[in-house]
Coordinates of C-alpha atoms in Angstrom, one line a residue:
Chain A
X342 CA -1.4 -2.0 -18.5
X343 CA 1.0 0.9 -18.6
X344 CA -0.4 4.0 -17.2
X345 CA 2.4 6.5 -17.2
X346 CA 3.9 5.5 -20.6
X347 CA 6.9 3.9 -18.8
X348 CA 7.7 7.1 -16.8
X349 CA 6.5 5.8 -13.5
X350 CA 3.6 6.8 -11.4
X351 CA 3.0 10.4 -10.3
X352 CA 3.2 10.8 -6.5
X353 CA 1.9 13.4 -4.1
X354 CA 3.5 11.8 -1.0
X355 CA 7.2 11.0 -1.6
X356 CA 8.2 7.4 -1.7
X357 CA 10.8 7.8 1.0
X358 CA 8.2 8.9 3.5
X359 CA 6.0 5.9 2.6
X360 CA 9.0 3.5 3.0
X361 CA 9.8 5.0 6.4
X362 CA 6.1 4.8 7.4
X363 CA 5.8 1.2 6.4
X364 CA 9.0 -0.1 8.0
X365 CA 8.9 2.0 11.2
X366 CA 5.0 1.9 11.6
X367 CA 4.9 -1.9 11.0
X368 CA 7.7 -2.9 13.4
X369 CA 6.7 -0.4 16.1
X370 CA 3.1 -1.8 15.9
X371 CA 4.3 -5.4 16.1
X372 CA 6.7 -4.8 18.9
X373 CA 4.3 -2.6 20.8
X374 CA 1.6 -5.3 20.6
X375 CA 4.1 -7.9 21.7
X376 CA 5.2 -6.1 24.8
X377 CA 1.9 -4.4 25.8
X378 CA -0.1 -7.6 25.6
X379 CA 2.2 -9.0 28.3
X380 CA 2.2 -5.7 30.3
X381 CA -1.4 -4.5 30.0
X382 CA -3.6 -7.1 28.5
X383 CA -4.7 -9.2 25.5
X384 CA -6.7 -6.3 24.0
X385 CA -3.5 -4.4 23.0
X386 CA -3.0 -6.9 20.2
X387 CA -4.9 -4.4 18.0
X388 CA -1.6 -2.4 17.7
X389 CA -0.1 -5.2 15.5
X390 CA -3.2 -4.8 13.2
X391 CA -2.3 -1.1 12.9
X392 CA 1.3 -2.2 12.1
X393 CA 0.0 -4.5 9.3
X394 CA -1.9 -1.6 7.8
X395 CA 1.3 0.4 7.6
X396 CA 2.9 -2.5 5.8
X397 CA -0.1 -2.8 3.5
X398 CA 0.0 0.9 2.6
X399 CA 3.7 0.5 1.8
X400 CA 3.3 -2.6 -0.2
X401 CA 0.4 -1.1 -2.2
X402 CA 2.5 1.9 -2.9
X403 CA 5.4 -0.2 -4.2
X404 CA 3.1 -2.3 -6.3
X405 CA 1.7 1.0 -7.7
X406 CA 5.1 2.3 -8.7
X407 CA 6.4 -0.9 -10.3
X408 CA 3.2 -1.9 -12.0
X409 CA 2.8 1.5 -13.6
X410 CA 5.6 0.4 -15.9
X411 CA 3.5 -2.5 -17.2
X412 CA 4.7 -6.0 -16.1
X413 CA 2.8 -7.8 -18.8
X414 CA 1.6 -10.4 -16.3
X415 CA -1.2 -8.5 -14.5
X416 CA -0.9 -6.8 -11.2
X417 CA -2.0 -9.8 -9.0
X418 CA 1.0 -11.8 -9.7
X419 CA 3.3 -9.4 -7.9
X420 CA 1.1 -9.4 -4.8
X421 CA 1.2 -13.1 -4.7
X422 CA 5.0 -13.0 -5.1
X423 CA 5.3 -10.5 -2.2
X424 CA 3.3 -12.7 0.2
X425 CA 5.1 -15.9 -1.1
X426 CA 8.5 -14.4 -0.2
X427 CA 7.1 -12.8 2.9
X428 CA 5.8 -16.2 4.1
X429 CA 9.1 -18.0 3.7
X430 CA 11.1 -15.2 5.2
X431 CA 8.7 -14.8 8.1
X432 CA 8.8 -18.5 9.1
X433 CA 12.6 -18.5 8.8
X434 CA 13.0 -15.2 10.8
X435 CA 10.6 -16.2 13.6
X436 CA 12.1 -19.6 13.8
X437 CA 15.7 -18.5 14.3
X438 CA 15.3 -15.0 15.7
X439 CA 13.4 -15.2 19.0
X440 CA 12.7 -11.6 20.1
X441 CA 14.5 -10.3 17.1
X442 CA 12.4 -12.5 14.8
X443 CA 10.5 -9.7 13.0
X444 CA 13.7 -7.8 12.2
X445 CA 15.4 -11.0 10.9
X446 CA 12.3 -11.8 8.8
X447 CA 12.3 -8.3 7.3
X448 CA 16.0 -8.6 6.5
X449 CA 15.7 -12.0 4.9
X450 CA 12.6 -10.9 2.9
X451 CA 14.6 -7.9 1.6
X452 CA 17.5 -10.2 0.6
X453 CA 15.2 -12.6 -1.4
X454 CA 13.2 -9.8 -2.8
X455 CA 16.4 -8.0 -4.0
X456 CA 17.7 -11.2 -5.6
X457 CA 14.3 -11.9 -7.4
X458 CA 14.5 -8.2 -8.6
X459 CA 18.0 -8.7 -10.0
X460 CA 17.1 -12.0 -11.6
X461 CA 13.9 -10.4 -13.2
X462 CA 15.8 -7.6 -14.7
X463 CA 19.1 -9.2 -15.6
X464 CA 18.2 -12.8 -16.4
X465 CA 14.6 -12.6 -17.5
X466 CA 15.0 -9.2 -19.1
X467 CA 11.8 -7.7 -17.8
X468 CA 13.3 -4.2 -18.3
X469 CA 11.7 -2.2 -15.4
X470 CA 14.4 0.1 -14.0
X471 CA 13.0 0.2 -10.5
X472 CA 12.4 -3.6 -10.3
X473 CA 15.2 -4.3 -7.7
X474 CA 14.1 -1.7 -5.3
X475 CA 10.5 -2.4 -5.7
X476 CA 10.8 -6.2 -5.3
X477 CA 12.8 -5.5 -2.1
X478 CA 10.1 -3.2 -0.8
X479 CA 7.2 -5.5 -1.8
X480 CA 8.8 -8.6 -0.3
X481 CA 9.6 -6.7 2.9
X482 CA 6.1 -5.3 3.3
X483 CA 4.8 -8.9 2.8
X484 CA 6.8 -10.0 5.8
X485 CA 5.6 -7.1 7.9
X486 CA 1.9 -7.9 6.9
X487 CA 2.2 -11.6 7.8
X488 CA 3.9 -11.0 11.2
X489 CA 1.5 -8.0 11.9
X490 CA -1.7 -10.0 11.3
X491 CA -0.3 -13.1 13.1
X492 CA 0.5 -11.0 16.1
X493 CA -2.9 -9.3 16.0
X494 CA -4.5 -12.8 16.0
X495 CA -2.6 -14.4 18.9
X496 CA -0.8 -11.5 20.7
X497 CA 2.7 -12.7 20.2
X498 CA 5.2 -13.6 17.5
X499 CA 6.8 -16.4 19.4
X500 CA 7.5 -19.1 16.8
X501 CA 6.1 -22.0 18.8
X502 CA 2.7 -20.3 19.4
X503 CA 2.6 -19.0 15.8
X504 CA 3.0 -22.6 14.6
X505 CA 0.4 -24.0 16.9
X506 CA -2.3 -21.3 16.7
X507 CA -1.8 -19.7 13.3
X508 CA -0.2 -22.2 11.0
X509 CA -1.5 -25.6 12.2
X510 CA -5.0 -24.2 12.5
X511 CA -4.8 -22.9 8.9
X512 CA -5.4 -19.1 9.7
X513 CA -2.2 -18.5 7.8
X514 CA -4.1 -19.1 4.6
X515 CA -6.5 -16.4 5.6
X516 CA -3.6 -14.0 6.3
X517 CA -2.0 -15.0 3.0
X518 CA -5.0 -14.2 0.8
X519 CA -6.3 -11.2 2.8
X520 CA -2.8 -9.6 3.0
X521 CA -2.1 -10.5 -0.7
X522 CA -5.3 -8.9 -1.8
X523 CA -4.7 -5.8 0.3
X524 CA -1.4 -5.3 -1.5
X525 CA -2.4 -6.1 -5.1
X526 CA -6.0 -4.9 -5.2
X527 CA -5.6 -1.1 -4.6
X528 CA -3.6 -0.5 -7.8
X529 CA -5.4 -3.2 -9.7
X530 CA -8.8 -1.6 -8.9
X531 CA -7.8 2.0 -9.6
X532 CA -5.4 1.6 -12.5
X533 CA -5.9 3.6 -15.7
X534 CA -4.9 6.9 -17.0
X535 CA -6.7 8.7 -14.2
X536 CA -5.1 6.7 -11.4
X537 CA -4.4 9.0 -8.4
X538 CA -2.1 8.2 -5.4
X539 CA -4.6 9.2 -2.8
X540 CA -7.4 7.2 -4.2
X541 CA -5.2 4.1 -4.5
X542 CA -4.0 4.7 -0.8
X543 CA -7.6 5.1 0.4
X544 CA -8.4 1.6 -1.1
X545 CA -5.2 0.2 0.5
X546 CA -6.2 1.4 3.9
X547 CA -9.8 0.2 3.4
X548 CA -8.4 -3.3 2.4
X549 CA -6.0 -3.3 5.3
X550 CA -8.9 -2.6 7.7
X551 CA -10.8 -5.6 6.4
X552 CA -7.7 -7.8 7.0
X553 CA -7.5 -6.3 10.5
X554 CA -11.2 -7.1 11.2
X555 CA -10.6 -10.7 10.1
X556 CA -7.6 -10.9 12.4
X557 CA -9.8 -9.6 15.2
X558 CA -12.4 -12.3 14.5
X559 CA -9.7 -14.9 14.9
X560 CA -8.3 -13.2 18.0
X561 CA -11.8 -13.3 19.6
X562 CA -11.5 -17.1 19.9
X563 CA -7.8 -17.1 21.3
X564 CA -7.2 -16.7 25.0
X565 CA -3.9 -14.8 24.6
X566 CA -5.5 -12.0 22.5
X567 CA -8.7 -10.1 22.6
X568 CA -10.6 -9.4 19.4
X569 CA -13.2 -6.8 20.4
X570 CA -11.0 -3.7 20.2
X571 CA -9.2 -5.0 17.0
X572 CA -12.6 -5.4 15.3
X573 CA -14.0 -2.1 16.5
X574 CA -10.9 -0.1 15.5
X575 CA -10.8 -2.0 12.2
X576 CA -14.5 -1.1 11.5
X577 CA -13.7 2.5 12.3
X578 CA -10.7 2.7 10.0
X579 CA -12.7 0.8 7.3
X580 CA -15.6 3.4 7.6
X581 CA -13.2 6.4 7.4
X582 CA -11.2 4.9 4.5
X583 CA -14.2 3.9 2.5
X584 CA -15.9 7.3 2.9
X585 CA -12.6 8.9 1.8
X586 CA -12.4 6.6 -1.2
X587 CA -16.0 7.3 -2.2
X588 CA -15.3 11.1 -1.9
X589 CA -12.2 10.7 -4.1
X590 CA -14.1 8.6 -6.7
X591 CA -16.6 11.4 -7.0
X592 CA -13.8 14.0 -7.2
X593 CA -12.0 12.1 -10.0
X594 CA -15.1 11.1 -12.0
X595 CA -15.7 13.2 -15.1
X596 CA -19.4 13.3 -14.4
X597 CA -21.9 11.6 -12.0
X598 CA -25.4 11.1 -13.2
X599 CA -28.2 9.1 -11.8
X600 CA -29.6 6.5 -14.1
X601 CA -32.9 6.1 -12.2
X602 CA -34.7 2.9 -11.6
X603 CA -35.5 0.4 -14.3
X604 CA -38.8 1.4 -16.1
X605 CA -41.9 -0.4 -14.8
X606 CA -43.9 -2.7 -17.0
X607 CA -46.6 0.0 -17.6
X608 CA -44.1 2.6 -18.7
X609 CA -42.6 0.2 -21.3
X610 CA -46.0 -0.6 -22.9
Chain R
X751 CA 20.0 -20.5 19.2
X752 CA 19.8 -23.4 16.7
X753 CA 22.8 -25.3 15.3
X754 CA 22.7 -23.8 11.7
X755 CA 25.7 -25.7 10.3
X756 CA 24.5 -29.1 11.7
X757 CA 21.0 -28.8 10.4
X758 CA 22.2 -27.7 6.9
X759 CA 24.7 -30.6 6.6
X760 CA 22.2 -33.2 7.9
X761 CA 19.6 -32.0 5.4
X762 CA 21.7 -31.3 2.4
X763 CA 19.7 -33.8 0.2
X764 CA 16.4 -32.1 1.2
X765 CA 17.8 -28.7 0.1
X766 CA 18.7 -30.2 -3.3
X767 CA 15.3 -31.9 -3.7
X768 CA 13.4 -28.7 -2.8
X769 CA 15.5 -26.7 -5.3
X770 CA 14.8 -29.3 -7.9
X771 CA 11.1 -29.1 -7.1
X772 CA 11.1 -25.4 -7.5
X773 CA 12.8 -25.7 -10.9
X774 CA 10.2 -28.2 -12.0
X775 CA 7.3 -25.8 -11.0
X776 CA 9.1 -23.1 -13.1
X777 CA 9.3 -25.5 -16.0
X778 CA 5.7 -26.6 -15.6
X779 CA 4.3 -23.0 -15.9
X780 CA 5.8 -22.8 -19.5
X781 CA 3.6 -25.8 -20.6
X782 CA 0.3 -24.4 -19.3
X783 CA -1.6 -22.5 -22.0
X784 CA -2.3 -19.2 -20.3
X785 CA -3.8 -16.3 -22.2
X786 CA -4.3 -13.7 -19.5
X787 CA -6.8 -10.8 -20.0
X788 CA -6.8 -11.1 -23.9
X789 CA -7.9 -14.8 -23.6
X790 CA -10.7 -13.8 -21.3
X791 CA -12.1 -11.9 -24.3
X792 CA -11.3 -14.8 -26.6
X793 CA -8.6 -12.7 -28.3
X794 CA -5.7 -15.0 -27.5
X795 CA -5.2 -18.7 -27.2
X796 CA -5.3 -20.3 -23.8
X797 CA -7.3 -20.1 -20.6
X798 CA -8.4 -16.6 -19.7
X799 CA -6.6 -16.0 -16.5
X800 CA -3.1 -15.3 -15.2
X801 CA -0.2 -17.7 -15.0
X802 CA -0.1 -17.6 -11.2
X803 CA -3.8 -18.4 -10.7
X804 CA -3.6 -21.3 -13.1
X805 CA -0.3 -22.7 -11.8
X806 CA -1.4 -22.2 -8.2
X807 CA -4.8 -23.8 -8.8
X808 CA -3.3 -26.9 -10.4
X809 CA -0.2 -27.0 -8.1
X810 CA -2.1 -26.6 -4.8
X811 CA -4.5 -29.3 -5.8
X812 CA -1.4 -31.4 -6.4
X813 CA -0.2 -30.6 -2.9
X814 CA -3.6 -31.7 -1.5
X815 CA -3.5 -35.1 -3.3
X816 CA 0.2 -35.5 -2.5
X817 CA -0.6 -34.8 1.2
X818 CA -3.5 -37.3 1.2
X819 CA -1.1 -40.0 -0.1
X820 CA 1.4 -39.2 2.6
X821 CA -1.1 -40.2 5.1
X822 CA -1.0 -43.8 3.9
X823 CA 2.6 -44.3 2.6
X824 CA 6.1 -42.9 2.9
X825 CA 7.1 -43.9 -0.6
X826 CA 8.3 -40.8 -2.4
X827 CA 7.4 -42.1 -5.8
X828 CA 3.7 -42.8 -4.8
X829 CA 3.5 -39.3 -3.3
X830 CA 4.9 -37.6 -6.4
X831 CA 2.6 -39.7 -8.6
X832 CA -0.4 -38.7 -6.5
X833 CA 0.6 -35.0 -6.7
X834 CA 1.0 -35.2 -10.5
X835 CA -2.4 -36.9 -11.0
X836 CA -4.2 -34.3 -8.8
X837 CA -2.6 -31.4 -10.6
X838 CA -3.3 -33.0 -14.0
X839 CA -7.0 -33.5 -13.2
X840 CA -7.3 -29.9 -12.0
X841 CA -5.7 -28.3 -15.0
X842 CA -7.7 -30.6 -17.4
X843 CA -10.9 -29.6 -15.7
X844 CA -10.0 -26.0 -15.9
X845 CA -9.1 -26.2 -19.6
X846 CA -12.2 -28.2 -20.7
X847 CA -14.6 -25.9 -18.9
X848 CA -12.8 -22.9 -20.4
X849 CA -13.1 -24.7 -23.8
X850 CA -16.9 -25.1 -23.4
X851 CA -17.2 -21.4 -22.8
X852 CA -15.2 -20.5 -25.8
X853 CA -16.9 -23.0 -28.2
X854 CA -20.5 -22.9 -27.0
X855 CA -20.5 -19.5 -25.3
X856 CA -18.4 -17.2 -27.4
X857 CA -18.8 -19.4 -30.5
X858 CA -15.2 -19.5 -31.8
X859 CA -13.1 -22.5 -32.9
X860 CA -10.1 -23.5 -30.7
X861 CA -7.1 -22.4 -32.8
X862 CA -3.5 -21.5 -32.3
X863 CA -2.0 -18.4 -34.0
X864 CA 1.6 -19.4 -33.3
X865 CA 1.9 -22.4 -35.7
X866 CA 0.4 -23.1 -39.1
X867 CA -0.4 -26.8 -38.4
X868 CA -1.2 -28.3 -35.0
X869 CA 1.9 -30.4 -34.2
X870 CA -0.3 -33.2 -32.8
X871 CA -3.4 -33.4 -35.0
X872 CA -1.8 -31.8 -38.1
X873 CA -4.9 -29.7 -38.6
X874 CA -4.6 -26.4 -40.4
X875 CA -4.7 -23.5 -37.9
X876 CA -4.2 -20.1 -39.6
X877 CA -7.5 -20.3 -41.6
X878 CA -9.5 -20.3 -38.4
X879 CA -7.8 -17.4 -36.6
X880 CA -10.3 -14.5 -36.4
X881 CA -9.0 -11.2 -37.7
X882 CA -7.3 -9.1 -35.1
X883 CA -6.9 -11.9 -32.6
X884 CA -4.0 -14.0 -31.4
X885 CA -6.0 -17.2 -31.7
X886 CA -8.7 -18.4 -29.3
X887 CA -9.8 -21.4 -27.2
X888 CA -7.5 -24.3 -26.4
X889 CA -6.4 -26.3 -29.4
X890 CA -5.3 -29.9 -29.0
X891 CA -1.6 -29.2 -28.7
X892 CA -2.2 -26.6 -26.0
X893 CA -4.5 -29.0 -24.1
X894 CA -1.9 -31.8 -24.2
X895 CA 0.8 -29.3 -23.2
X896 CA -1.3 -28.1 -20.3
X897 CA -1.7 -31.6 -19.0
X898 CA 2.1 -32.1 -19.1
X899 CA 2.5 -28.9 -17.3
X900 CA 0.1 -30.0 -14.6
X901 CA 2.0 -33.3 -14.2
X902 CA 5.4 -31.5 -13.8
X903 CA 3.8 -28.9 -11.5
X904 CA 2.3 -31.6 -9.3
X905 CA 5.5 -33.5 -9.1
X906 CA 7.5 -30.3 -8.3
X907 CA 5.0 -29.2 -5.6
X908 CA 4.9 -32.7 -4.2
X909 CA 8.7 -32.9 -4.1
X910 CA 9.0 -29.6 -2.2
X911 CA 6.3 -30.8 0.3
X912 CA 7.7 -34.2 0.7
X913 CA 11.3 -32.9 1.2
X914 CA 10.1 -30.5 3.9
X915 CA 8.1 -33.1 5.7
X916 CA 10.9 -35.6 6.1
X917 CA 13.3 -33.2 7.8
X918 CA 14.2 -34.5 11.2
X919 CA 12.8 -32.6 14.2
X920 CA 11.0 -33.1 17.5
X921 CA 7.8 -31.3 16.9
X922 CA 4.4 -33.0 16.6
X923 CA 3.2 -34.2 13.2
X924 CA 0.2 -31.8 12.9
X925 CA 2.5 -28.8 13.3
X926 CA 5.0 -30.0 10.8
X927 CA 2.3 -30.7 8.2
X928 CA 1.1 -27.1 8.7
X929 CA 4.5 -25.5 8.3
X930 CA 5.6 -27.8 5.4
X931 CA 2.4 -27.0 3.6
X932 CA 2.6 -23.2 4.1
X933 CA 6.3 -23.3 3.1
X934 CA 5.4 -25.3 0.0
X935 CA 2.7 -22.8 -0.9
X936 CA 5.1 -19.8 -0.5
X937 CA 7.8 -21.6 -2.7
X938 CA 5.0 -22.5 -5.2
X939 CA 3.8 -18.9 -5.6
X940 CA 7.4 -17.6 -6.0
X941 CA 8.2 -20.1 -8.6
X942 CA 5.0 -19.5 -10.6
X943 CA 5.5 -15.7 -10.7
X944 CA 9.2 -16.0 -12.0
X945 CA 8.3 -17.9 -15.2
X946 CA 5.2 -15.6 -15.6
X947 CA 7.6 -12.7 -15.9
X948 CA 9.8 -14.8 -18.3
X949 CA 6.9 -15.4 -20.8
X950 CA 5.4 -11.9 -20.4
X951 CA 2.2 -13.3 -19.0
X952 CA 0.9 -15.3 -21.9
X953 CA 2.1 -18.6 -23.7
X954 CA 0.3 -21.2 -25.8
X955 CA 2.3 -24.3 -24.7
X956 CA 5.4 -26.1 -25.8
X957 CA 5.0 -25.2 -29.5
X958 CA 5.1 -21.5 -28.7
X959 CA 8.3 -19.7 -29.6
X960 CA 8.4 -18.2 -26.1
X961 CA 9.0 -21.7 -24.9
X962 CA 12.6 -21.4 -25.8
X963 CA 13.1 -18.9 -23.0
X964 CA 12.7 -21.8 -20.5
X965 CA 16.4 -22.0 -19.4
X966 CA 16.4 -18.4 -18.1
X967 CA 13.4 -19.0 -15.9
X968 CA 14.8 -22.3 -14.6
X969 CA 18.1 -20.6 -13.7
X970 CA 16.3 -17.9 -11.8
X971 CA 14.1 -20.4 -10.0
X972 CA 17.1 -22.5 -9.0
X973 CA 18.8 -19.5 -7.4
X974 CA 15.7 -18.3 -5.5
X975 CA 14.5 -21.7 -4.5
X976 CA 17.9 -22.6 -3.2
X977 CA 17.8 -19.7 -0.9
X978 CA 14.2 -20.3 0.3
X979 CA 15.1 -24.0 0.7
X980 CA 17.9 -23.2 3.1
X981 CA 15.5 -21.0 5.1
X982 CA 12.8 -23.7 5.1
X983 CA 15.2 -26.4 6.3
X984 CA 16.5 -24.2 9.0
X985 CA 13.1 -23.2 10.2
X986 CA 11.7 -26.8 10.3
X987 CA 14.9 -28.5 11.3
X988 CA 15.3 -26.1 14.3
X989 CA 11.9 -27.0 15.9

């Protein structure tokens, strides 16, 4: 599982930039969608989807850093943990926070994540030096992803409406698994001795775009949000990210060779 | 703004029950024979997938059966029993299908590499361990251990769900069911990852030496679940 021999993952973009991008981009996207949906119209809800993609990139980056030490449990578990903490913190933050809901959710997620990090290192003795910081980041990004995708679906993060239109309808399960996969899959798919930060990030953005498209599909049946723009922008981002990923795969491959088609029956005889 | 102190004091019992449920889930994971990626290649004893997937699969089935029982009765014991049975059936089915693949597909005998004799059947184990592997398949003791784990996980998940659902509030039932279920799932995932770190991703069951690490995971789960329980009670109680 370990890729860097316990030294941590090599990075081209510094982690501080990604943390800032994740928090600021995520919250700006969510709040912009919240206010602009009221001011301009339901189709502005796509901004929250972009915020969720910022959170996904950040979460995938944190998973990449912590998993490069080798957790012994597989990468998926940490993605599920992120969304599990994010879910609890989001519901709490939105319930008590009102307009400050997303910020309170992010802070509560950071607190639980930090405590889980401390427990994992001190009590369980997992021995990953960056565990506390990474768990805080991963849990916080989980909260941003959940709020971002919910807001993209219904155009608001008002708790009463989230409960009625996202949770009681069961779309929260879609958010949970689409967001969780977007965080855990990029590193899980690219891991190995030749893992590169830009290729992992291209996968993360591509997975984020799929989550955004899903949110758009749900938004298209909601009156308070419009799905068309979310789906179109999601498809565009997906196309760009997937082309980039394919390009990077070809760059990092030792050799690409065509195997041709399977031989026909006559050729085999 | 909601009355934080009032809700917390009125629901102190719920917080305790949720915390207890989280600790039960954490304990349950230690019983489930999980082999991770090596077991997927029949190179370690247990089911060939991760702790989280196994525990969540069984636990969430337990939540569904517990929820179905809550439609017809308010009795806590019946709800917990229903959750336990649902989770036990799910984990048993998972283990028996995995076993078929190991025995008839891969062609290896179910055997534990951690003990010389199976504590339940007293069968010799070490002779049947293939060279270079940590055992394979799901031997009797691991199967029994897994069923116990399913029962504990189902009870734990049911307890969390039940305690969240009986919190007093003014919202309609359908909304509360949704929030309680989502909260229970969140708490379930957190409490299945924590023990997963504790056992390093693989364990054979209660006969495995790693099982002695249980107290650490339970302590961690108690702390984290207590925190999440407070948040859950506040979110639902404030509706």
